[in-house]
C-alpha cells in the first residue's frame, strides 16, 4: 500500500484553501493539508515542510507557482508541484510545465487532479535540469580549470615553503615569459632563486621567508633573468598554505609579467626626473635628493653643500651662434661637469644654462674647492662646428645647516650666491652670505628701513682725505655713505649698498649722494677750499645709462665744476658688462668728470680692457695695501707691480687702506702717487674736516 498523501497547499485566499481541501477529499485523499499564503516570509518554512506533493494556486501574486517550484527543486527530495487554478490558457500551462510544474489542473476537476496526483507520486523525483551527473561534472570542471590556468596571461605555481622554494608545479606560460621550459624549471630546485636579479635577490628572498614564517601573503615585484640573460619584471602574488601541523607547507600563487608596465613607468620617471637634453637628473630629482641628503645630515650632524653654476652671458652666446649650438654647448658642459664631479647622479640640470651639484658631507671650504675645479673645467674652449667657444661660469655655494635647513631655502640661497658671483663679473665661486639674499627676513626688514631712511633724508656722508705722497698735500676727499640707525648704530655701506643694488632704490640712493656731494663741494668752494670729491657709483648705477644725466643734473643744480668730481667704480662692476661700462664711462668723461677704478687687483681686468676704459686713476684694493705689513711679502709685490702697471698705462695710482707709517713710507718709495687710509685720516663728517686740515701735517694742494 502506498504511503498516505501528505499534501501542502500554497494558496491565494481562504476560499482557495477550502476549495483545494474539497478537491483532495473528492479524490479520496485526506483533505487536511498545510496551507501557506503569507508570501516570501513563508518561504523558509515551505522549503523545509515535509510533504509528498505541493499544490500551488495560480494566479498568486504573493507566492507565484514558479517561485514555489524553484524553491522546492533545491531540496534533495524535490516534491512534485501541481498547479491549481480556476482556468489556464495554453500558454500558461506550457510555461508552468517548462518551469518544472508536474501538472496543471483546473479547480473542481477532481478526476484530473486524482490522475495528476497519481502520476506525480509514481514519477521519480525530477532531477534538477541544471545538475548533471556530479562525477562527470567534477571531471569536466577539472579539465576546464586546467585549461583556464594554462591559458590565462599569468603564470601559476605551487612550490614548497622551504629555503629553496623548489617548485612542485609551474604552468607552461613560463616558456613564453622566460624562455625556460617547465621541465627545466622543475628539474632544478634552486632555479627560481638563482634567476632572481642580483640587485633584487636578497630583499625578495627575505620577504619570501618572512611571508612563510608569518604564513601571510607574499607579494613582490622583482626582476628575473630570462634564458637569454635579459630582464623580465614579475609581479608575484603567493599565498602560504599550511600543512596538517599548521606550519607553512606550500606557497601557491601567480605571476604577472609586468615588464612593459615597468618600462613605461621608467620612461615616465625619466621624463619626470631627467633632463632630455643632457640625460642628467632635473630640478625635481635634485630637490628629492636634496631633501633626503638634508634628512641624513640632520641625523649625522654633517653639512651638505649645494652648488649652482650658471654660464656667464649664455644668452648672448646662443643669440650669436643659434639655438642648436646652444644645445651642443649645454651637452658638453653637462659632460664636463659630470666628469669633474665623478658622479652624474650628484649633478642636475636645473634650467637653461644652470646646473646644480649636491655634495653631501661637504662644508663651504670643500664646496669652494669643487667650485674652483668646475670653473677650471669650463675654461677649456668648447668646439662647436669646429669653432672654439670660450665660456666662463659663475658658481654659487650654499651649505646646510649654516645657510638654510630646508631644501627650497638652500636652493634659493645657492641661487642668490650665484647671482652675486655673476654680479662680480663671473668666472668666480661665491659662498652665500645673507647680504646676497633679498628674501632673508632680516634683509627685507632692513630694506624697508633703508627706504624710509632715504625718504626721511637720514643718510649722511663722511669724507676721507686723499693725500699726494710726493707733494705731501691733501688732494681731495672720498665721500662715503653712512646710515645712522636708531637700533643698529652706524650701519656700514657694505651691508646696505648690496641690498639697494638689488632693488630700484639704488638709483635714488646714488642721486641722493650726488646731490649731497655736489652741494658740499659747492659749499667748500665758497669757503675757499675747492676740494675735489670722489663719489662711489655701484655696478647697477654704472649699467644704468641715466647715471650720466644724474651726474650732470647734480653738477648743474649746485653749479659745481665737473673737474671737481671724480667717479669711483669698482673693477668687478666694469667686468660685469665691459661694453656698457665703456659706454657709460665715456658718457661721464664727456661731461668732464674724472673716473677712478676702485678696489683694483681683486678682479682680473685684462690690460686690453684697462686700455679701453676712459679712466684716469687706479685705486689699489685696500686688502693688498693692508697686507703689505705682513711677513709674506706677496702683497707688497702685488702693490708694487700694480703701481707699475698703473703708471705704464699713464694712470694716477692710489693706495687705499694705509694703516701705518711703515706702509706709507714703502708706498712713497715705490713711487705710488696718492694714499688714503686710517693712518692719514678716518672718514669724518664734513664739519670735522676744517679742524683736521688745520691740525694735519698735510697741506691743502693748490687747486
Ligand atoms: P671703497 O670705495 O673702497 O671705500 C673705502 C673703504 O675703505 C671705506 O669703507 C673706508 O672707510 C675704508 N677704509 C679707508 N681707509 C681704511 C684703512 O686704512 N683701513 C681699513 N680697514 N679700511 C679703510 P666703508 O666706508 O665701509 O665703505 C665700504 C664700501 O662701500 C666702499 O668701498 C664703497 O665701495 C661702498 N660705498 C661707500 N659709500 C658709497 C656710496 O655712496 N655709494 C656707493 N655706491 N658705494 C659706496
Ligand atoms: Mg671708493
Ligand atoms: Mg676701495
XYZ file of C-alpha atoms and ligand atoms in Angstrom:
751
model
C 0.000 0.000 0.000
C 1.297 3.407 -0.964
C 2.130 5.895 1.745
C -0.696 8.343 2.595
C -0.563 11.568 0.625
C 0.916 14.405 2.579
C -0.056 17.484 0.649
C 0.949 21.069 1.122
C -1.078 23.821 -0.475
C 0.151 27.252 -1.407
C -2.986 29.282 -1.664
C -4.017 32.746 -2.748
C -7.119 33.098 -0.486
C -9.015 31.325 2.333
C -11.626 30.369 -0.300
C -8.931 28.594 -2.301
C -7.943 26.613 0.829
C -11.377 25.130 1.254
C -11.746 24.512 -2.499
C -8.447 22.579 -2.585
C -9.331 20.632 0.552
C -12.668 19.699 -1.064
C -10.952 18.627 -4.295
C -8.498 16.431 -2.382
C -11.296 14.774 -0.464
C -13.201 14.215 -3.667
C -10.121 12.369 -4.980
C -10.126 10.124 -1.976
C -7.326 11.784 -0.040
C -7.159 13.414 3.316
C -8.441 16.971 2.810
C -6.350 18.349 5.659
C -3.219 19.925 4.396
C -0.621 22.500 5.364
C -1.501 25.892 3.963
C 0.944 28.695 3.022
C -0.364 32.036 1.988
C 1.739 34.831 3.515
C 4.288 35.360 0.749
C 8.089 35.442 0.937
C 8.176 35.203 4.748
C 6.826 31.713 4.497
C 9.427 30.528 2.022
C 11.811 29.257 4.663
C 9.122 27.094 6.253
C 7.836 25.919 2.914
C 11.277 24.825 1.786
C 11.605 22.650 4.888
C 7.960 21.369 5.031
C 7.659 17.616 4.943
C 5.262 16.626 2.126
C 4.735 14.306 -0.805
C 3.005 16.799 -3.078
C 2.561 20.535 -3.296
C -0.490 22.174 -4.725
C 0.101 25.741 -5.781
C -2.643 28.181 -6.657
C -2.497 30.240 -9.820
C -2.675 33.219 -10.039
C -0.982 34.052 -6.726
C 0.776 37.414 -6.622
C 2.305 36.684 -3.194
C 3.810 33.267 -3.976
C 3.852 32.532 -7.651
C 3.877 28.836 -8.599
C 7.158 29.301 -10.496
C 8.827 30.615 -7.353
C 7.456 27.672 -5.347
C 8.791 25.215 -7.925
C 12.208 26.819 -7.915
C 12.362 26.730 -4.156
C 11.397 23.104 -3.844
C 13.721 21.900 -6.559
C 16.649 22.905 -4.418
C 15.573 20.173 -1.971
C 17.035 16.695 -2.228
C 13.541 15.037 -2.259
C 12.100 17.791 -4.534
C 8.334 17.126 -4.089
C 6.252 17.452 -7.276
C 4.225 20.606 -7.720
C 0.748 20.567 -9.222
C -0.647 23.942 -10.112
C -4.329 24.545 -9.498
C -6.336 27.400 -10.985
C -9.847 28.395 -11.980
C -8.655 28.176 -15.571
C -5.399 28.080 -17.605
C -4.607 29.365 -21.008
C -2.492 27.028 -23.169
C 0.466 29.352 -22.930
C 0.270 29.467 -19.162
C 0.243 25.700 -18.930
C 3.243 25.370 -21.263
C 5.240 27.906 -19.365
C 4.378 26.358 -15.969
C 5.396 22.901 -17.116
C 8.580 24.309 -18.616
C 9.315 25.901 -15.262
C 9.059 22.433 -13.687
C 5.370 22.015 -12.705
C 4.317 18.373 -12.746
C 0.826 19.209 -13.994
C -1.806 21.948 -14.205
C -5.334 21.153 -13.026
C -8.408 23.319 -13.070
C -10.110 23.796 -9.689
C -13.003 21.349 -9.240
C -11.694 18.934 -11.927
C -11.170 16.200 -9.395
C -10.710 13.467 -11.966
C -7.713 15.255 -13.493
C -6.457 16.044 -10.037
C -6.601 12.392 -8.999
C -4.637 11.271 -12.054
C -2.151 14.110 -11.688
C -1.567 13.111 -8.075
C -1.144 9.521 -9.022
C 1.287 10.181 -11.843
C 3.221 12.643 -9.688
C 3.604 10.070 -6.927
C 4.753 7.326 -9.279
C 7.240 9.537 -11.158
C 10.857 9.503 -9.890
C 11.919 12.708 -8.220
C 12.790 15.015 -11.088
C 16.476 15.775 -11.209
C 17.371 19.393 -11.370
C 17.874 20.215 -15.087
C 20.928 22.261 -14.113
C 22.524 19.452 -12.169
C 24.156 16.846 -14.414
C 25.936 13.883 -13.033
C 28.234 15.089 -10.262
C 31.290 12.944 -11.041
C 31.197 13.737 -14.719
C 30.798 17.373 -13.852
C 33.759 17.338 -11.487
C 35.967 15.770 -14.133
C 34.774 18.249 -16.699
C 35.349 21.164 -14.381
C 38.874 19.966 -13.583
C 39.627 19.969 -17.306
C 38.156 23.442 -17.658
C 40.171 24.709 -14.709
C 43.395 23.300 -16.015
C 42.756 24.732 -19.464
C 41.934 28.103 -17.945
C 45.024 28.086 -15.736
C 47.219 27.296 -18.687
C 45.585 29.870 -20.930
C 45.355 32.905 -18.691
C 48.057 35.530 -19.232
C 49.692 34.691 -15.939
C 51.988 32.009 -14.675
C 50.689 29.899 -11.790
C 52.787 27.854 -9.448
C 52.841 25.734 -6.376
C 56.084 25.335 -4.502
C 57.405 24.175 -1.187
C 57.520 26.749 1.526
C 61.144 25.863 2.206
C 64.536 27.522 1.906
C 64.854 26.967 -1.839
C 61.211 27.446 -2.759
C 61.575 24.394 -5.010
C 58.735 24.206 -7.437
C 56.122 21.437 -7.460
C 54.050 22.829 -10.262
C 54.577 25.658 -12.684
C 52.267 26.465 -15.573
C 53.561 26.410 -19.152
C 53.302 30.208 -19.572
C 56.819 30.068 -18.107
C 58.236 29.319 -21.558
C 56.817 32.458 -23.161
C 57.780 34.547 -20.156
C 61.354 33.402 -19.666
C 62.379 31.007 -22.438
C 62.644 28.177 -19.861
C 60.514 25.043 -20.234
C 58.584 23.848 -17.211
C 60.763 20.699 -17.291
C 63.967 22.729 -16.912
C 62.421 24.800 -14.156
C 61.144 21.778 -12.219
C 64.415 19.873 -12.591
C 66.434 22.393 -10.577
C 65.040 23.195 -7.115
C 67.158 26.333 -6.850
C 66.165 27.653 -10.272
C 63.883 30.491 -9.160
C 66.316 31.847 -6.570
C 69.246 31.615 -8.983
C 67.400 33.531 -11.719
C 66.495 36.443 -9.432
C 68.213 39.649 -10.500
C 71.269 40.141 -8.249
C 70.019 43.571 -7.123
C 66.644 42.111 -6.092
C 67.688 38.688 -4.791
C 68.294 39.495 -1.140
C 65.188 41.516 -0.494
C 62.908 39.125 -2.411
C 64.219 36.050 -0.580
C 63.918 37.867 2.735
C 60.336 38.819 2.000
C 59.527 35.267 0.871
C 60.894 33.728 4.047
C 59.165 36.326 6.197
C 55.840 35.512 4.484
C 56.390 31.767 5.058
C 57.209 32.372 8.695
C 54.175 34.567 9.259
C 52.031 32.439 6.930
C 50.924 35.653 5.309
C 50.623 36.676 1.686
C 53.787 37.102 -0.369
C 53.546 39.985 -2.808
C 56.627 41.247 -4.559
C 57.741 42.927 -7.777
C 61.178 41.879 -8.922
C 63.347 41.122 -11.885
C 64.016 37.632 -13.240
C 66.832 36.863 -15.656
C 65.422 35.045 -18.639
C 67.089 32.318 -20.703
C 68.966 34.893 -22.784
C 70.145 36.799 -19.713
C 67.610 39.560 -20.380
C 65.476 41.064 -17.650
C 61.809 40.328 -17.110
C 59.803 42.108 -14.431
C 57.495 39.851 -12.411
C 54.709 40.674 -10.047
C 54.437 37.621 -7.821
C 51.457 37.105 -5.526
C 51.591 33.972 -3.436
C 49.552 32.588 -0.605
C 51.193 30.427 2.003
C 49.229 27.224 2.592
C 49.546 25.467 5.952
C 50.244 21.733 6.296
C 48.478 19.394 8.773
C 50.714 20.614 11.601
C 49.630 24.218 10.930
C 53.104 25.197 9.685
C 53.759 26.677 6.207
C 53.820 23.845 3.676
C 53.202 25.240 0.197
C 53.114 28.546 -1.479
C 50.501 28.796 -4.182
C 50.486 31.819 -6.386
C 50.534 33.506 -9.711
C 52.987 35.700 -11.544
C 52.197 38.509 -13.966
C 54.755 39.746 -16.473
C 54.869 43.486 -15.744
C 57.932 44.284 -17.866
C 56.025 46.594 -20.185
C 54.395 48.390 -17.316
C 57.789 48.831 -15.631
C 59.357 50.139 -18.837
C 56.502 52.600 -19.230
C 56.893 53.627 -15.602
C 60.629 54.035 -16.112
C 60.156 56.204 -19.171
C 57.610 58.332 -17.298
C 60.091 58.536 -14.419
C 62.869 59.549 -16.813
C 60.642 62.196 -18.290
C 59.689 63.429 -14.849
C 63.102 63.295 -13.271
C 65.681 63.568 -16.035
C 66.594 66.292 -18.421
C 66.010 65.176 -22.004
C 68.905 67.142 -23.487
C 71.706 66.100 -21.146
C 70.280 62.964 -19.501
C 71.227 64.492 -16.180
C 68.768 64.496 -13.274
C 66.492 67.534 -13.438
C 65.434 70.038 -10.801
C 62.656 67.781 -9.412
C 65.034 64.891 -8.820
C 67.634 67.248 -7.364
C 65.001 68.525 -4.949
C 64.136 64.981 -3.858
C 67.780 64.049 -3.419
C 68.461 67.266 -1.618
C 65.700 66.651 0.864
C 66.938 63.124 1.640
C 70.522 64.405 1.925
C 69.283 67.051 4.354
C 67.448 64.466 6.479
C 70.607 62.334 6.584
C 72.644 65.379 7.503
C 70.296 66.213 10.356
C 70.929 62.773 11.802
C 74.677 62.726 11.228
C 75.293 66.375 12.024
C 77.433 66.619 8.853
C 76.976 69.541 6.442
C 75.533 69.327 2.923
C 76.684 71.731 0.245
C 74.736 72.762 -2.802
C 76.453 74.403 -5.744
C 74.646 76.178 -8.537
C 76.567 77.150 -11.578
C 75.439 79.343 -14.399
C 77.179 80.045 -17.658
C 78.097 83.698 -17.985
C 76.466 85.577 -20.846
C 74.980 82.353 -22.187
C 72.029 84.203 -23.756
C 74.425 86.321 -25.824
C 76.268 83.180 -26.976
C 73.024 81.498 -28.025
C 71.810 84.631 -29.765
C 75.038 84.760 -31.728
C 75.542 81.084 -32.513
C 71.965 79.856 -32.675
C 69.832 77.546 -30.627
C 71.367 74.295 -31.872
C 74.880 75.345 -30.913
C 73.486 76.416 -27.560
C 72.213 72.871 -27.022
C 75.564 71.400 -28.059
C 77.297 73.652 -25.536
C 74.904 72.652 -22.747
C 75.510 68.958 -23.529
C 79.279 69.404 -23.450
C 79.137 71.374 -20.202
C 76.979 68.635 -18.672
C 79.638 66.055 -19.656
C 82.455 68.140 -18.183
C 80.533 68.746 -15.025
C 79.744 65.049 -14.546
C 83.415 64.187 -15.244
C 84.655 66.761 -12.753
C 82.325 65.559 -10.019
C 82.838 61.916 -10.973
C 79.220 61.013 -10.354
C 76.495 62.182 -12.745
C 73.844 61.405 -10.150
C 75.054 64.284 -7.978
C 74.706 66.720 -10.841
C 71.467 68.151 -12.204
C 70.428 70.478 -14.964
C 68.207 72.954 -13.183
C 67.154 75.065 -16.166
C 68.655 76.555 -19.338
C 72.325 77.130 -18.613
C 72.043 76.414 -14.896
C 73.353 73.262 -13.235
C 73.280 72.094 -9.639
C 75.731 69.894 -7.758
C 74.866 68.210 -4.496
C 77.768 67.475 -2.168
C 76.808 65.511 0.930
C 79.319 65.796 3.763
C 80.911 68.923 2.293
C 81.466 72.182 4.112
C 81.870 75.597 2.480
C 85.621 75.169 2.071
C 85.356 71.854 0.268
C 82.480 73.171 -1.842
C 84.533 76.191 -2.802
C 87.366 73.880 -3.920
C 84.958 71.840 -6.001
C 83.548 75.092 -7.413
C 87.089 76.085 -8.406
C 87.625 72.761 -10.182
C 84.374 73.172 -12.083
C 85.323 76.674 -13.198
C 88.647 75.290 -14.413
C 86.902 72.556 -16.368
C 84.738 75.198 -18.042
C 87.740 77.289 -19.047
C 88.775 74.956 -21.887
C 87.168 76.192 -25.125
C 84.247 74.141 -26.420
C 84.410 73.138 -30.072
C 81.117 73.843 -31.771
C 81.026 73.382 -35.530
C 84.821 73.453 -35.456
C 84.785 76.836 -33.741
C 86.410 77.125 -30.320
C 83.906 78.823 -27.997
C 85.320 80.361 -24.843
C 82.966 80.467 -21.906
C 83.138 81.154 -18.232
C 80.734 80.359 -15.456
C 79.746 81.610 -12.046
C 79.307 79.292 -9.087
C 77.215 79.945 -6.004
C 77.516 77.790 -2.895
C 75.103 77.375 -0.015
C 75.720 74.992 2.856
C 73.234 73.367 5.225
C 72.687 73.846 8.080
C 74.607 77.157 8.214
C 72.763 78.918 5.404
C 69.461 77.038 5.422
C 67.972 73.838 6.765
C 65.205 73.238 4.209
C 65.831 72.174 0.600
C 63.927 75.043 -1.024
C 65.690 77.608 1.132
C 69.085 76.112 0.360
C 68.351 76.213 -3.371
C 67.267 79.819 -3.090
C 70.397 80.766 -1.187
C 72.712 78.990 -3.624
C 70.848 80.884 -6.321
C 71.392 84.188 -4.512
C 75.103 83.316 -4.250
C 75.385 82.568 -7.960
C 73.688 85.862 -8.779
C 76.218 87.584 -6.526
C 79.053 85.762 -8.340
C 77.587 86.930 -11.633
C 77.428 90.467 -10.272
C 81.167 90.228 -9.649
C 81.653 89.748 -13.336
C 81.521 85.956 -13.494
C 84.295 83.386 -13.526
C 84.163 83.172 -9.730
C 82.786 81.000 -6.966
C 80.856 82.774 -4.216
C 79.715 81.295 -0.938
C 76.321 82.549 0.214
C 76.119 85.332 2.735
C 72.936 86.998 3.994
C 73.601 90.210 2.098
C 73.165 88.284 -1.167
C 69.662 87.405 -0.323
C 66.843 89.821 -0.654
C 64.451 87.260 0.806
C 66.325 86.985 4.067
C 63.732 88.235 6.581
C 66.327 90.429 8.244
C 67.286 91.951 4.924
C 63.668 92.512 3.954
C 63.207 94.477 7.170
C 66.472 96.350 6.637
C 65.493 97.302 3.118
C 62.191 98.733 4.337
C 64.038 100.764 6.935
C 66.575 101.947 4.357
C 63.763 103.114 2.113
C 62.284 105.116 4.972
C 65.730 106.499 5.860
C 66.231 107.673 2.264
C 62.806 109.333 2.265
C 63.490 110.988 5.613
C 66.950 112.064 4.409
C 68.580 110.331 7.374
C 71.664 109.200 5.472
C 74.913 111.064 5.906
C 78.171 111.369 4.053
C 81.546 111.131 5.703
C 84.631 112.228 3.867
C 88.053 110.635 3.894
C 91.041 112.702 2.749
C 93.270 111.561 -0.080
C 96.893 112.747 0.016
C 99.695 113.207 -2.509
C 102.719 111.215 -1.371
C 105.240 113.261 -3.415
C 103.969 116.733 -2.575
C 102.639 115.885 0.939
C 99.386 117.655 0.155
C 95.671 116.966 0.526
C 94.374 116.471 -2.987
C 90.783 115.526 -2.381
C 88.277 113.540 -0.340
C 86.210 110.440 -0.920
C 82.551 110.602 0.032
C 81.467 107.522 1.972
C 77.848 106.895 2.817
C 76.765 106.421 6.454
C 73.445 105.292 7.840
C 72.917 106.165 11.481
C 70.319 103.648 12.662
C 68.412 104.115 15.895
C 68.875 100.473 16.983
C 71.786 99.157 14.946
C 74.114 102.094 15.340
C 76.064 103.169 12.255
C 75.182 100.642 9.542
C 78.192 100.184 7.212
C 77.621 100.691 3.460
C 78.863 97.155 2.817
C 75.626 95.943 4.465
C 73.028 98.110 2.789
C 74.532 99.019 -0.614
C 74.331 95.391 -1.906
C 70.665 95.296 -0.804
C 69.841 98.579 -2.501
C 71.681 97.338 -5.596
C 69.148 94.548 -5.983
C 66.210 96.949 -5.975
C 65.197 100.161 -7.679
C 66.361 102.005 -4.580
C 69.950 102.185 -5.814
C 69.306 104.906 -8.357
C 67.576 107.025 -5.736
C 70.463 106.469 -3.360
C 73.056 107.436 -5.983
C 71.127 110.605 -6.861
C 70.876 111.465 -3.194
C 74.654 111.001 -2.739
C 75.434 113.020 -5.893
C 73.181 115.817 -4.712
C 74.727 115.911 -1.224
C 78.267 115.743 -2.619
C 77.654 118.481 -5.179
C 76.095 120.709 -2.522
C 79.046 120.030 -0.197
C 81.599 120.686 -2.955
C 79.848 123.948 -3.731
C 79.955 124.877 -0.032
C 83.693 124.163 0.229
C 84.280 126.050 -2.996
C 82.547 129.078 -1.463
C 84.673 128.722 1.684
C 87.800 128.829 -0.450
C 88.502 125.097 -0.458
C 87.822 123.841 -3.921
C 88.375 120.202 -2.803
C 87.829 117.536 -5.471
C 85.361 114.928 -4.196
C 85.180 111.298 -5.210
C 81.813 109.539 -5.287
C 81.355 105.784 -5.371
C 78.983 104.529 -8.022
C 77.700 100.967 -7.815
C 77.663 98.364 -10.565
C 73.935 98.755 -11.030
C 74.186 102.510 -11.493
C 77.089 102.071 -13.865
C 74.956 99.918 -16.125
C 72.088 102.359 -15.987
C 72.548 104.939 -18.762
C 70.685 107.505 -16.658
C 73.705 107.895 -14.376
C 75.255 110.284 -16.889
C 72.204 112.561 -16.668
C 72.057 112.228 -12.888
C 75.679 113.341 -12.547
C 75.177 116.250 -14.943
C 71.980 117.299 -13.093
C 73.726 117.359 -9.713
C 76.643 119.397 -11.058
C 74.313 121.804 -12.803
C 71.956 122.213 -9.852
C 74.765 123.152 -7.484
C 76.932 124.852 -10.065
C 79.963 122.691 -9.495
C 82.928 122.471 -11.850
C 82.871 118.890 -13.280
C 86.636 118.707 -12.820
C 85.999 118.776 -9.060
C 84.112 115.459 -9.262
C 85.664 112.024 -9.520
C 83.535 108.923 -10.030
C 84.801 105.688 -8.452
C 83.628 102.440 -9.935
C 84.793 99.021 -8.829
C 86.764 96.740 -11.080
C 84.140 93.990 -10.742
C 81.365 96.369 -11.833
C 83.283 97.102 -15.036
C 83.836 93.435 -15.718
C 80.122 92.596 -15.371
C 79.468 94.220 -18.739
C 82.520 95.679 -20.429
C 80.795 97.289 -23.373
C 78.172 99.012 -21.291
C 80.879 100.162 -18.852
C 82.927 101.712 -21.661
C 79.816 103.441 -22.987
C 78.695 104.884 -19.618
C 82.168 105.917 -18.562
C 82.733 107.687 -21.870
C 79.429 109.494 -21.299
C 80.668 110.622 -17.895
C 84.099 111.759 -19.057
C 82.243 113.556 -21.820
C 80.631 115.653 -19.078
C 84.108 116.470 -17.753
C 84.259 114.252 -14.646
C 87.236 112.015 -13.878
C 86.942 108.253 -13.474
C 88.753 106.114 -10.956
C 88.852 102.328 -10.822
C 88.261 101.253 -7.245
C 89.280 98.062 -5.434
C 91.676 97.224 -8.223
C 93.508 93.890 -8.096
C 90.792 91.559 -6.780
C 89.199 91.057 -10.179
C 91.019 90.070 -13.318
C 90.572 93.045 -15.612
C 92.585 92.455 -18.713
C 95.131 95.011 -19.858
C 93.178 95.285 -23.059
C 90.075 96.384 -21.129
C 92.038 98.795 -18.949
C 93.267 100.467 -22.095
C 89.754 100.771 -23.450
C 88.344 102.402 -20.346
C 88.474 106.206 -20.169
C 89.893 106.184 -16.642
C 92.470 108.481 -15.079
C 93.046 106.819 -11.711
C 93.520 103.373 -10.314
C 92.945 102.572 -6.625
C 94.774 99.503 -5.386
C 92.435 97.461 -3.219
C 92.984 98.029 0.464
C 93.372 94.326 1.211
C 96.749 94.335 -0.630
C 97.869 97.585 0.923
C 96.951 96.415 4.412
C 98.706 93.114 3.650
C 101.991 94.909 2.999
C 102.586 94.940 6.734
C 102.501 91.112 6.755
C 105.594 88.962 6.541
C 104.955 87.069 3.339
C 105.815 89.972 1.123
C 103.429 88.704 -1.522
C 101.058 91.673 -1.128
C 103.948 94.096 -1.274
C 104.938 92.594 -4.613
C 101.344 92.897 -5.873
C 101.089 96.536 -4.778
C 104.408 97.340 -6.408
C 103.564 95.680 -9.717
C 100.047 97.192 -9.752
C 101.579 100.581 -9.146
C 103.963 99.997 -12.074
C 101.127 98.769 -14.262
C 99.067 101.885 -13.498
C 101.967 104.140 -14.306
C 102.685 102.290 -17.539
C 99.110 102.974 -18.571
C 99.522 106.630 -17.666
C 97.197 106.472 -14.671
C 97.438 108.068 -11.251
C 97.821 105.300 -8.682
C 96.143 105.487 -5.269
C 96.830 103.113 -2.409
C 93.864 102.852 -0.060
C 93.884 101.244 3.388
C 97.124 102.746 4.632
C 97.111 101.949 8.305
C 100.656 102.731 9.409
C 103.693 104.849 8.792
C 105.738 101.941 7.555
C 103.301 101.239 4.696
C 103.172 104.924 3.878
C 106.980 105.079 3.583
C 107.096 101.951 1.468
C 104.442 103.333 -0.885
C 106.388 106.554 -1.232
C 109.491 104.524 -2.002
C 107.598 102.634 -4.766
C 106.637 105.951 -6.284
C 102.916 105.488 -5.574
C 101.112 108.791 -6.224
C 98.292 109.069 -3.721
C 97.306 107.405 -0.458
C 94.233 107.112 1.682
C 93.796 105.308 4.967
C 93.116 105.378 8.672
C 96.739 106.285 9.316
C 96.220 109.514 7.413
C 92.627 110.148 8.430
C 89.483 108.189 9.081
C 86.334 109.121 7.161
C 84.775 112.032 9.074
C 81.667 114.226 8.990
C 82.166 117.325 6.810
C 82.022 119.629 9.817
C 85.174 117.992 11.232
C 87.201 118.365 8.077
C 88.344 122.011 8.545
C 89.663 121.165 12.022
C 91.509 118.107 10.756
C 93.072 120.085 7.896
C 94.181 122.780 10.295
C 95.852 120.207 12.582
C 97.260 117.965 9.859
C 100.838 117.782 8.551
C 99.324 117.510 5.089
C 98.736 120.861 3.481
C 95.970 121.787 1.069
C 97.033 121.398 -2.527
C 96.823 124.331 -4.866
C 93.643 123.595 -6.777
P 85.607 101.943 -1.010
O 85.055 102.860 -2.031
O 86.762 101.105 -1.386
O 85.881 102.784 0.268
C 86.940 102.628 1.082
C 86.550 101.863 2.264
O 87.704 101.556 2.990
C 85.665 102.641 3.213
O 84.830 101.737 3.857
C 86.669 103.213 4.189
O 86.092 103.510 5.443
C 87.621 102.045 4.292
N 88.945 102.445 4.658
C 89.617 103.550 4.325
N 90.855 103.521 4.868
C 90.980 102.370 5.541
C 92.018 101.757 6.310
O 93.110 102.283 6.483
N 91.782 100.567 6.858
C 90.594 99.949 6.698
N 90.409 98.787 7.267
N 89.573 100.486 5.978
C 89.779 101.681 5.415
P 83.318 101.993 4.005
O 83.036 103.424 4.254
O 82.786 100.973 4.913
O 82.796 101.711 2.553
C 82.857 100.465 2.033
C 82.468 100.471 0.605
O 81.109 100.847 0.445
C 83.217 101.460 -0.223
O 84.465 100.934 -0.552
C 82.331 101.649 -1.405
O 82.547 100.621 -2.327
C 80.979 101.465 -0.795
N 80.373 102.777 -0.618
C 80.571 103.715 0.345
N 79.833 104.787 0.102
C 79.161 104.575 -1.045
C 78.244 105.325 -1.840
O 77.903 106.467 -1.555
N 77.765 104.743 -2.973
C 78.162 103.502 -3.347
N 77.664 103.005 -4.460
N 79.026 102.773 -2.640
C 79.515 103.298 -1.506
Mg 85.793 104.076 -3.250
Mg 88.094 100.703 -2.453
